[in-house]
Amino acid sequence: QVRVVESGGGLVRAGGSLRLSCAVSGSIAAVNTMAWYRQAPGKQREWVVEITEGGSTNYADSVKGRFTISRDNSRNMVFLQMNSLKPEDAARYYCNARIVTMDHSWSRPSENDYWGQGTQVTVSS
């Protein structure tokens, strides 16, 4: 079983900061690209940022310069430092991880996307 668990959400005033964490656990062979998505009420889930296993990053234009993604491969964790938060950043933030697992005989790898349950970020104006 693979688990993806986010934490760190909360209520913050506009201009403030939050740091989200996401931990991957379970029977894992490798964790490839990890990403954060968000979904505000009444809107579609949108991609925010991603980081490869090697540390290459890509950001949505709306968060460039304010958000920073990082990861700790030794702990299978990814972090999202969010600064200068705006009311429009309020959403439920989801961690996505592309994970390689092995079959029961550990002879055949399989790569799939796994999602956490999300963590709520609320930004007051």
GROMACS .gro file of C-alpha atoms in nm:
model
  125
    1GLN     CA    1   0.000   0.000   0.000
    2VAL     CA    2   0.113   0.351  -0.081
    3ARG     CA    3   0.013   0.651   0.126
    4VAL     CA    4   0.042   1.018   0.039
    5VAL     CA    5  -0.031   1.252   0.327
    6GLU     CA    6  -0.029   1.631   0.323
    7SER     CA    7   0.001   1.863   0.620
    8GLY     CA    8   0.063   2.225   0.703
    9GLY     CA    9  -0.248   2.398   0.577
   10GLY     CA   10  -0.430   2.659   0.780
   11LEU     CA   11  -0.561   3.012   0.801
   12VAL     CA   12  -0.329   3.300   0.722
   13ARG     CA   13  -0.370   3.667   0.645
   14ALA     CA   14  -0.292   3.803   0.304
   15GLY     CA   15   0.081   3.861   0.276
   16GLY     CA   16   0.157   3.583   0.518
   17SER     CA   17   0.331   3.249   0.471
   18LEU     CA   18   0.261   2.881   0.508
   19ARG     CA   19   0.470   2.571   0.455
   20LEU     CA   20   0.302   2.257   0.328
   21SER     CA   21   0.451   1.912   0.361
   22CYS     CA   22   0.373   1.588   0.185
   23ALA     CA   23   0.501   1.247   0.292
   24VAL     CA   24   0.496   0.935   0.082
   25SER     CA   25   0.515   0.598   0.251
   26GLY     CA   26   0.456   0.233   0.181
   27SER     CA   27   0.605  -0.031  -0.042
   28ILE     CA   28   0.783   0.197  -0.288
   29ALA     CA   29   1.060   0.133  -0.534
   30ALA     CA   30   1.106   0.495  -0.638
   31VAL     CA   31   0.938   0.834  -0.624
   32ASN     CA   32   0.971   1.031  -0.944
   33THR     CA   33   0.812   1.370  -1.008
   34MET     CA   34   0.622   1.520  -0.718
   35ALA     CA   35   0.378   1.806  -0.761
   36TRP     CA   36   0.129   2.027  -0.588
   37TYR     CA   37  -0.215   2.100  -0.725
   38ARG     CA   38  -0.492   2.311  -0.579
   39GLN     CA   39  -0.865   2.334  -0.611
   40ALA     CA   40  -1.080   2.624  -0.501
   41PRO     CA   41  -1.455   2.586  -0.450
   42GLY     CA   42  -1.638   2.579  -0.781
   43LYS     CA   43  -1.316   2.557  -0.981
   44GLN     CA   44  -1.123   2.281  -1.147
   45ARG     CA   45  -0.813   2.140  -0.989
   46GLU     CA   46  -0.509   2.324  -1.121
   47TRP     CA   47  -0.142   2.240  -1.133
   48VAL     CA   48   0.074   2.467  -0.920
   49VAL     CA   49   0.430   2.339  -0.921
   50GLU     CA   50   0.636   2.025  -0.972
   51ILE     CA   51   0.981   1.895  -0.889
   52THR     CA   52   1.164   1.603  -1.044
   53GLU     CA   53   1.369   1.350  -0.852
   54GLY     CA   54   1.678   1.540  -0.962
   55GLY     CA   55   1.544   1.869  -0.832
   56SER     CA   56   1.432   2.042  -1.151
   57THR     CA   57   1.129   2.260  -1.090
   58ASN     CA   58   0.846   2.417  -1.285
   59TYR     CA   59   0.601   2.674  -1.150
   60ALA     CA   60   0.268   2.807  -1.262
   61ASP     CA   61   0.298   3.174  -1.354
   62SER     CA   62   0.055   3.269  -1.079
   63VAL     CA   63   0.293   3.152  -0.805
   64LYS     CA   64   0.637   3.222  -0.951
   65GLY     CA   65   0.850   3.424  -0.715
   66ARG     CA   66   0.622   3.354  -0.419
   67PHE     CA   67   0.615   2.975  -0.384
   68THR     CA   68   0.914   2.744  -0.353
   69ILE     CA   69   0.903   2.368  -0.386
   70SER     CA   70   1.168   2.139  -0.243
   71ARG     CA   71   1.202   1.773  -0.165
   72ASP     CA   72   1.389   1.537   0.061
   73ASN     CA   73   1.447   1.217  -0.131
   74SER     CA   74   1.581   1.034   0.173
   75ARG     CA   75   1.243   1.076   0.343
   76ASN     CA   76   1.020   1.071   0.033
   77MET     CA   77   0.887   1.412   0.121
   78VAL     CA   78   0.806   1.726  -0.073
   79PHE     CA   79   0.754   2.073   0.068
   80LEU     CA   80   0.586   2.388  -0.055
   81GLN     CA   81   0.691   2.718   0.099
   82MET     CA   82   0.424   2.974   0.021
   83ASN     CA   83   0.505   3.340   0.079
   84SER     CA   84   0.317   3.661   0.006
   85LEU     CA   85  -0.008   3.469   0.004
   86LYS     CA   86  -0.305   3.623  -0.170
   87PRO     CA   87  -0.677   3.557  -0.122
   88GLU     CA   88  -0.679   3.391  -0.464
   89ASP     CA   89  -0.431   3.132  -0.333
   90ALA     CA   90  -0.698   2.996  -0.100
   91ALA     CA   91  -0.780   2.640  -0.199
   92ARG     CA   92  -0.740   2.281  -0.101
   93TYR     CA   93  -0.385   2.182  -0.188
   94TYR     CA   94  -0.316   1.831  -0.308
   95CYS     CA   95   0.012   1.646  -0.332
   96ASN     CA   96   0.067   1.429  -0.635
   97ALA     CA   97   0.350   1.179  -0.659
   98ARG     CA   98   0.451   0.961  -0.949
   99ILE     CA   99   0.554   0.643  -0.774
  100VAL     CA  100   0.713   0.324  -0.890
  101THR     CA  101   0.600   0.009  -0.716
  102MET     CA  102   0.694  -0.351  -0.780
  103ASP     CA  103   0.479  -0.659  -0.818
  104HIS     CA  104   0.478  -0.919  -0.543
  105SER     CA  105   0.788  -1.089  -0.681
  106TRP     CA  106   0.969  -0.756  -0.724
  107SER     CA  107   1.033  -0.833  -1.088
  108ARG     CA  108   0.799  -0.593  -1.268
  109PRO     CA  109   0.786  -0.220  -1.198
  110SER     CA  110   0.474  -0.012  -1.236
  111GLU     CA  111   0.459   0.366  -1.235
  112ASN     CA  112   0.139   0.539  -1.128
  113ASP     CA  113   0.017   0.871  -0.996
  114TYR     CA  114  -0.090   0.882  -0.633
  115TRP     CA  115  -0.282   1.160  -0.460
  116GLY     CA  116  -0.320   1.271  -0.103
  117GLN     CA  117  -0.644   1.385   0.059
  118GLY     CA  118  -0.538   1.747   0.051
  119THR     CA  119  -0.482   2.020   0.305
  120GLN     CA  120  -0.688   2.337   0.324
  121VAL     CA  121  -0.530   2.679   0.283
  122THR     CA  122  -0.741   2.979   0.372
  123VAL     CA  123  -0.620   3.334   0.311
  124SER     CA  124  -0.806   3.622   0.467
  125SER     CA  125  -0.793   3.964   0.308
   0.00000   0.00000   0.00000
